[in-house]
XYZ file of C-alpha atoms in Angstrom:
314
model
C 0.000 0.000 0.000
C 1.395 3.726 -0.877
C 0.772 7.009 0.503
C -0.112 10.095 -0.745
C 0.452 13.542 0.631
C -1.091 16.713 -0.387
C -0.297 20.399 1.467
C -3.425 22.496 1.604
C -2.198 25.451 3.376
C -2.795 28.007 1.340
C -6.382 26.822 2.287
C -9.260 27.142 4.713
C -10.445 23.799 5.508
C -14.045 24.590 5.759
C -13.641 26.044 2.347
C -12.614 22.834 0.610
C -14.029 20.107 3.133
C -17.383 21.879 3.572
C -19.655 22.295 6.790
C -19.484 19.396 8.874
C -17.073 17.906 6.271
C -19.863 16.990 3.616
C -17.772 18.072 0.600
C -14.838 15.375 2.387
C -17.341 12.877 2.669
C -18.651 13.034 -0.848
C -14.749 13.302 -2.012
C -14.279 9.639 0.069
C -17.502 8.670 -1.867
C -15.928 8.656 -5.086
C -12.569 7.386 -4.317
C -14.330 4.129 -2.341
C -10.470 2.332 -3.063
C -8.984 4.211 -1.236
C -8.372 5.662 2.050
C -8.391 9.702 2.925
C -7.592 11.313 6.555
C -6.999 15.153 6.868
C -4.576 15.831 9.379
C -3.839 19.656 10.273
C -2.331 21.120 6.382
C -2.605 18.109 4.748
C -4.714 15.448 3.461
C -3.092 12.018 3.679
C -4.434 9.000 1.165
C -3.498 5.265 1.409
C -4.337 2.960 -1.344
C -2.892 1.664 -4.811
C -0.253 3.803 -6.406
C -2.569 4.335 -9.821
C -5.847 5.124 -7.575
C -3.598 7.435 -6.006
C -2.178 9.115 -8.830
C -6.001 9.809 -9.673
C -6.840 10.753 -6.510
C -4.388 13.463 -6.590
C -4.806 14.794 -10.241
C -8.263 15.303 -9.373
C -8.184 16.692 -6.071
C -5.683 19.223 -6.898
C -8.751 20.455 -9.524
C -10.765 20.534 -7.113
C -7.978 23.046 -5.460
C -7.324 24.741 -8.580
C -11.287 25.232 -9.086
C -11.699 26.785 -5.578
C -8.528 29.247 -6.541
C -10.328 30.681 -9.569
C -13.692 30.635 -8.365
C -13.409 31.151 -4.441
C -16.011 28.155 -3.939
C -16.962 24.822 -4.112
C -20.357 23.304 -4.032
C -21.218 19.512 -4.236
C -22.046 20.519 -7.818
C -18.821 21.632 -8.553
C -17.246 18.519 -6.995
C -19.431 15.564 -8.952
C -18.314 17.674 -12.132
C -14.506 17.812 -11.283
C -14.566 14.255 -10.003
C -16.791 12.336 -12.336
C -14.675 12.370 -15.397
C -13.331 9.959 -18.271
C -9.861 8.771 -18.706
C -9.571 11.906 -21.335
C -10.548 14.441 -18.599
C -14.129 14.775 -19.754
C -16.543 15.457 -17.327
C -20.074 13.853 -17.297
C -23.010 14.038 -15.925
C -25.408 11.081 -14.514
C -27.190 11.563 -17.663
C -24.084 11.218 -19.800
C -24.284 14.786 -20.716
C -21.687 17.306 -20.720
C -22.296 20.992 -19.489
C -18.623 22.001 -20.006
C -18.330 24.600 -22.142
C -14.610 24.481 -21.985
C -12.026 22.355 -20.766
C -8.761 24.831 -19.366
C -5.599 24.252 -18.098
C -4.658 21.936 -15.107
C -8.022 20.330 -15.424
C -10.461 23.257 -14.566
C -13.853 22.688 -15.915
C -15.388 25.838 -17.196
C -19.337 25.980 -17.316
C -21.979 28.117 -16.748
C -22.468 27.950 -12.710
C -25.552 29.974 -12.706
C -28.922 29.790 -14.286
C -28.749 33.564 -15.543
C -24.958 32.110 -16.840
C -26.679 29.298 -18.623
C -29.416 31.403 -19.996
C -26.463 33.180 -21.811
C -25.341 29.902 -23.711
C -29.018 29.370 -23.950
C -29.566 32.873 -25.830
C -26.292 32.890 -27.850
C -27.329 29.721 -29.542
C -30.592 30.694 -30.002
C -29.665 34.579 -31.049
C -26.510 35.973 -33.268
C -26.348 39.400 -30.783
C -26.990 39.185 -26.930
C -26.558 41.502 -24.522
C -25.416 40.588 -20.884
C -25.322 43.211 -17.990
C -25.227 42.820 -14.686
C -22.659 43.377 -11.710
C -19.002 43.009 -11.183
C -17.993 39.356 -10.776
C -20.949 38.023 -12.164
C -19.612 36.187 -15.164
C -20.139 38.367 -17.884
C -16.890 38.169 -19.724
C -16.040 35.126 -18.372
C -19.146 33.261 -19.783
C -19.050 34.638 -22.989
C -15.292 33.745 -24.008
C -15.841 30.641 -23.213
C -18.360 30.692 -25.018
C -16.425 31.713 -27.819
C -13.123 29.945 -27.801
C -16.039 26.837 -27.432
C -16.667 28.200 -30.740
C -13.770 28.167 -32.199
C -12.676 24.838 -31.136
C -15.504 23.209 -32.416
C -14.349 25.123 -35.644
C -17.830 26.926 -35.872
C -15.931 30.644 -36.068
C -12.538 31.284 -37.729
C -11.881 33.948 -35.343
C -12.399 35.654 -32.043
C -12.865 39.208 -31.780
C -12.728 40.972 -28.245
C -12.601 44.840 -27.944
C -13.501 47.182 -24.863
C -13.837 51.117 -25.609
C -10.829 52.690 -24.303
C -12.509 54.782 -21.719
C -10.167 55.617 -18.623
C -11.443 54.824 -15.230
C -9.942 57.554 -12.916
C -6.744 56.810 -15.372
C -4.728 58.462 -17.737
C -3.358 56.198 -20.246
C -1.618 58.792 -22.252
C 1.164 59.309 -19.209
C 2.121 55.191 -19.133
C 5.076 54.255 -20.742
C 5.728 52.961 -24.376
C 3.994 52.808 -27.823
C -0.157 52.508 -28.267
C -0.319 48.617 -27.551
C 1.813 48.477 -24.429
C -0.080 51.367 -23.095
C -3.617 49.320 -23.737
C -2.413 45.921 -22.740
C -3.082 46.696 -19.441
C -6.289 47.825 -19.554
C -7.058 44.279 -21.777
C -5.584 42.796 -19.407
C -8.842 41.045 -18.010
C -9.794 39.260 -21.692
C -6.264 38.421 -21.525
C -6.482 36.607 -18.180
C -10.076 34.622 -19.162
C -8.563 33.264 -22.353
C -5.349 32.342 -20.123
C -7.775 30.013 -18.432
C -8.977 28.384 -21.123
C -5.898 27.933 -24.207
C -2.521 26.688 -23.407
C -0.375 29.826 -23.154
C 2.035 28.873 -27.005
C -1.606 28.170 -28.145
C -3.193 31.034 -27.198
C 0.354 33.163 -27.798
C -0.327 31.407 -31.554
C -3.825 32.367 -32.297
C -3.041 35.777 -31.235
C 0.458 35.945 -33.306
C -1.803 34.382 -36.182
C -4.827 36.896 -35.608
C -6.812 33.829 -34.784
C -7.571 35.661 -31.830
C -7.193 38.922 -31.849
C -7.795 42.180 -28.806
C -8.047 45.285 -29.560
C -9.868 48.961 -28.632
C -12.936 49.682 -29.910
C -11.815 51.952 -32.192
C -10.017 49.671 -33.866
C -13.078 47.943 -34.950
C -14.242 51.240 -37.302
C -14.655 50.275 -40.966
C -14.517 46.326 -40.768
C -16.933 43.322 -41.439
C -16.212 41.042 -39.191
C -17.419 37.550 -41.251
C -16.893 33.984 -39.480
C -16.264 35.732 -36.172
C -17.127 35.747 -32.530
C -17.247 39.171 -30.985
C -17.491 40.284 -27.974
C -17.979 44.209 -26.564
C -16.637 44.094 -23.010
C -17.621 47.077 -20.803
C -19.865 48.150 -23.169
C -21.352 50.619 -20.544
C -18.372 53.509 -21.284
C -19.795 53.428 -25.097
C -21.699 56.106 -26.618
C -25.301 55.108 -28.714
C -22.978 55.920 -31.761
C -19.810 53.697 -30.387
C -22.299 51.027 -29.683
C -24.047 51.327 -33.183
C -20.544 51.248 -35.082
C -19.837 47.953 -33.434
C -23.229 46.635 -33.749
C -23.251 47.197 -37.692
C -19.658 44.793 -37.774
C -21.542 41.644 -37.839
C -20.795 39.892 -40.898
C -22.399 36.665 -42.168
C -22.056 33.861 -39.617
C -20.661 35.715 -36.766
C -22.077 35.600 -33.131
C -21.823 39.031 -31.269
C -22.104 39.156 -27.132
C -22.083 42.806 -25.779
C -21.701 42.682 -22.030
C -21.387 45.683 -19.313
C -22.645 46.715 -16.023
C -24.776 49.767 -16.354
C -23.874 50.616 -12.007
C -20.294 51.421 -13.144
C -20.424 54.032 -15.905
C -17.064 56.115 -16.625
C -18.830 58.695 -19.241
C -18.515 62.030 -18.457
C -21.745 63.587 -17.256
C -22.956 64.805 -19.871
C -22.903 61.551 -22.512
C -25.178 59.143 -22.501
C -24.525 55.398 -22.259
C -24.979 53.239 -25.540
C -25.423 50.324 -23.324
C -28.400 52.119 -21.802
C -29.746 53.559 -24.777
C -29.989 50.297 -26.525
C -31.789 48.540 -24.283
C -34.990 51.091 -25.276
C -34.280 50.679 -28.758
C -33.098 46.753 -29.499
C -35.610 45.257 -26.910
C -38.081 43.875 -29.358
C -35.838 43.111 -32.381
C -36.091 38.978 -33.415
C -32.586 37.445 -33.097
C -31.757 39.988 -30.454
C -31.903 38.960 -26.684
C -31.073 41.057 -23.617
C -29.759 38.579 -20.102
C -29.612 40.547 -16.716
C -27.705 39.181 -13.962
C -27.488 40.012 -10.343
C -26.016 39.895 -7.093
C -27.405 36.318 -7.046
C -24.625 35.253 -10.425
C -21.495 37.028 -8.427
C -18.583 33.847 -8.418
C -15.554 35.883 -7.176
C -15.046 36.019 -3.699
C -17.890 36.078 -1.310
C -17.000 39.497 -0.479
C -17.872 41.021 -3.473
C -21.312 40.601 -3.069
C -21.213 42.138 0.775
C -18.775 45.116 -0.520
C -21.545 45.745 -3.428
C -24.748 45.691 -1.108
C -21.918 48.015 1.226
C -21.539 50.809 -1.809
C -25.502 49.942 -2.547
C -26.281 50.875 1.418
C -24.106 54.443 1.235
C -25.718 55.887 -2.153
């Protein structure tokens, strides 16, 4: 018989074992060969060396899961744990919710029902809108939805662009040329897709202009045919901004416009396109508008007390 030892430090037990251990429990459940103890830091497994080896590859998703999105529900763990030999997670029903698989084994799916109604809308409509708070899922949802896309070879290309509007900023005082000043300020669509693509992949599909980031401005005068777009904060556009990317979608592209109408970095006097077009795109057929709340936020469970905090003082 081997042994297996696994530092979790860096964690809070309750986080990963659950109330009254019930996430530990259903771990044990599913590896019935062998046997798990926590002790202090560290959880200590006895069994076969291969049963092991699994054991470990899949609890250190589990780890890795909890890392990027600050929880872990018995939901979360029957995904991460029920999986093939290829890393493909089921469910009892043999179907598969994933809507991509990332690095190190995370599982990347829609973990809310306002998150799946976005899949739900995007396949049924070429242009959705998404709005709703920070930490919600916005962004997140909807490049996975579209490097899903483009690995199931439906697009040729992703297209992700945010208006270059400067939150309490000043881009024109950081260092270097136009692209390592905005960088930066991409950073966030950077940091989704880093989830998803291996990083000489994804460094290859942006090299290639497979994928490709850029300002909004940059989007003025193209068709964008074959392609998955997405407008990221699309609540620091004007109507006309908004309308310029709008009329980009070429034939077979899917377009996702996403913002959070709470955090608006206009100047006073200009009015939001992502506002405006909710009075004028309502009713349009193949056009679909998702709202998420407080309810969808997956970041830390602070967020949602610091947001009902700022909510409280206006």
């Amino acid at each position: 018989m081997s042994e297996k030892l696994i530092n979790i430090e860096s964690f809070h037990p309750l986080d990963i074992f659950g109330a009254n251990d019930q996430n530990l429990e259903l771990i044990r459940n599913y590896f019935s060969k062998i046997k798990i103890v926590s002790r202090d830091n560290f959880i200590k497994a006895f069994g076969e060396e291969s049963d092991l080896l699994d054991f470990e590859a899949k609890f250190t998703s589990l780890l890795l899961h909890f890392e990027r999105f600050g929880r872990l529900t018995k939901t979360d763990i029957g995904l991460l744990l029920n999986t093939d030999q290829n890393g493909t997670a089921l469910t009892p029903e043999g179907q598969n919710d994933v809507l991509v698989h990332g690095k190190n084994g995370m599982l990347i799916r829609a973990r809310t029902a306002n998150q799946q109604k976005i899949v739900e809308c995007s396949l049924k409509n070429d242009l959705v809108f998404v709005i709703g708070p920070a930490g919600t899922g916005k962004t997140y949802t909807a490049v996975a939805m579209a490097v899903r896309a483009l690995k199931n070879k439906e697009i040729q290309r992703i297209i992700l662009t945010r208006p270059a509007v400067e939150a309490g900023e000043n881009l024109g005082f950081l260092p270097g040329d136009l692209k390592e000043k905005l960088d930066p300020y991409m950073q966030p669509l950077y940091d989704a897709l880093g989830d998803m693509l291996p990083t000489q992949k994804l460094l290859q599909y942006i090299e290639e202009r497979v994928i490709e980031i850029a300002p909004l401005a940059f989007m003025r005068g193209r068709t964008l045919n074959n392609a998955f777009a997405i407008l990221d904060e699309a609540q620091n556009t004007t109507p006309s901004q908004l309308k310029m990317f709008l009329t980009r979608m070429g034939a077979s592209a899917k377009f996702i416009v996403t913002g959070d109408v709470t955090q608006i970095d206009l100047p006073k006097n200009q009015q939001s396109g992502l506002l405006h077009s909710q009075n004028i795109l309502r009713d349009i057929p193949g056009i679909d508008f998702v709202y998420l709340d407080k309810g969808d936020i997956i970041r830390h469970k602070l967020v949602s007390r610091i947001l009902d905090a700022y909510e409280k003082e206006k």
